[in-house]
Amino acid sequence: MTENVSMPKNIPDTAQAVARLVDGVLVGDGTAAITGVASVEEARPGDLVFAESARYLELALRSRATAILAPLEAGQLGLAAKPLILVAAPRLAFVKTLEAFAPPLEITPGIDPTAQIGQNADFGPDVHLGAHVSVGANVTLGRGVILLPGARVGDDCAIGDDTILHPNVVLYPRVRIGRRCLLHAGCVLGADGFGYVPVGTALRKVPQLGVVEVGDDVEIGANTCIDRAKTGATVIGSGTKIDNLVHVGHNVTIGFSTIIIAQTGIAGSVTIGNGVILAGQAGVKDHVTIGDGARVGAQGGVISDVPAGVTVSGYPARPHRDKMREHAATAALPEYLKRIRDLERRLADLEAKSGQ
């Protein structure tokens, strides 16, 4: 059994090959050799770079890059000093190009001799268990599941086809993971929700009897923690992407294709809709609802419901446009205070003259 990282096959090696890969229009020399992908600032001869705007296109043309991936309107330049690959959706085309150059993680199916497997575990074909992996009793692993070294899967868990657990991922008992999910190193799913009842001067723990359910095509970042429900389930919808160092509390429900960025904290019993974005270090109070397509700005503090499609920011989180007006007014306060003091002095002078 081996784990090996190798370069992908069929890498596009010319500007013309890249154009075919991304369904782009080639302007210039199609035989120009492409050996890698880079940023404009770091590009060397042989590199393909991405220029989404006119500003970056100008920089890319002056860079050492061999070819440029650019939007269709860049074709108005005519022939340029470098080959241009023109596409309708430059970001998507750049992702496709990165995928082509990315070295795949090639894992040979098999079970390392140091892996521990509980009773009645049921494995699909082509499963890989790395060194010191621990799998509890009554666990179900689908086809092609990969558990990298040190991963721990508790009793009665189920993991869908083609899901990957990176080193030291921990699934507490009864966690259910869908297909094609990617869990990064050190994330923990199914730890107890945070619940206590004051009894005199002591705190009595509330038992957490529920589970965590994760849909298909979900990615969960390193050292992210998703707590099990008190009763029922904490639910992460299919297609949702969660960054590193995120906390999801007990009984939270997150919809489809939502993005949650690093250091966000979500308290218990929150409902988050589909296509929501929570920016970095956002905080969400317990028992609130965030509607479909809503956006919460970086460090936004949500303490009440956010309607669908609304962008909020600040603390407490309010509609972003209103918050920007407040910031502008706050920035102008020193000038307003100066004017008020000037008016007070002038008023005092007028009153003194009137009294005389």
Tab-separated table of C-alpha atoms in Angstrom, residues 109-110 122-128 141-146 161-162:
chain	number	residue	atom	x	y	z
A	109	PRO	CA	-6.458	1.065	-1.915
A	110	GLY	CA	-5.648	-1.033	1.091
A	122	ASP	CA	-18.618	-2.495	6.471
A	123	PHE	CA	-16.219	-1.216	3.789
A	124	GLY	CA	-16.952	-0.590	0.122
A	125	PRO	CA	-14.417	-1.350	-2.620
A	126	ASP	CA	-11.166	0.607	-3.037
A	127	VAL	CA	-11.080	1.931	0.526
A	128	HIS	CA	-7.772	3.230	1.908
A	141	LEU	CA	-17.373	3.340	4.523
A	142	GLY	CA	-18.475	3.812	0.924
A	143	ARG	CA	-16.538	3.106	-2.231
A	144	GLY	CA	-13.167	4.826	-2.523
A	145	VAL	CA	-13.188	6.408	0.938
A	146	ILE	CA	-9.714	7.578	2.012
A	161	ASP	CA	-18.330	7.295	-1.565
A	162	ASP	CA	-15.073	9.075	-2.459
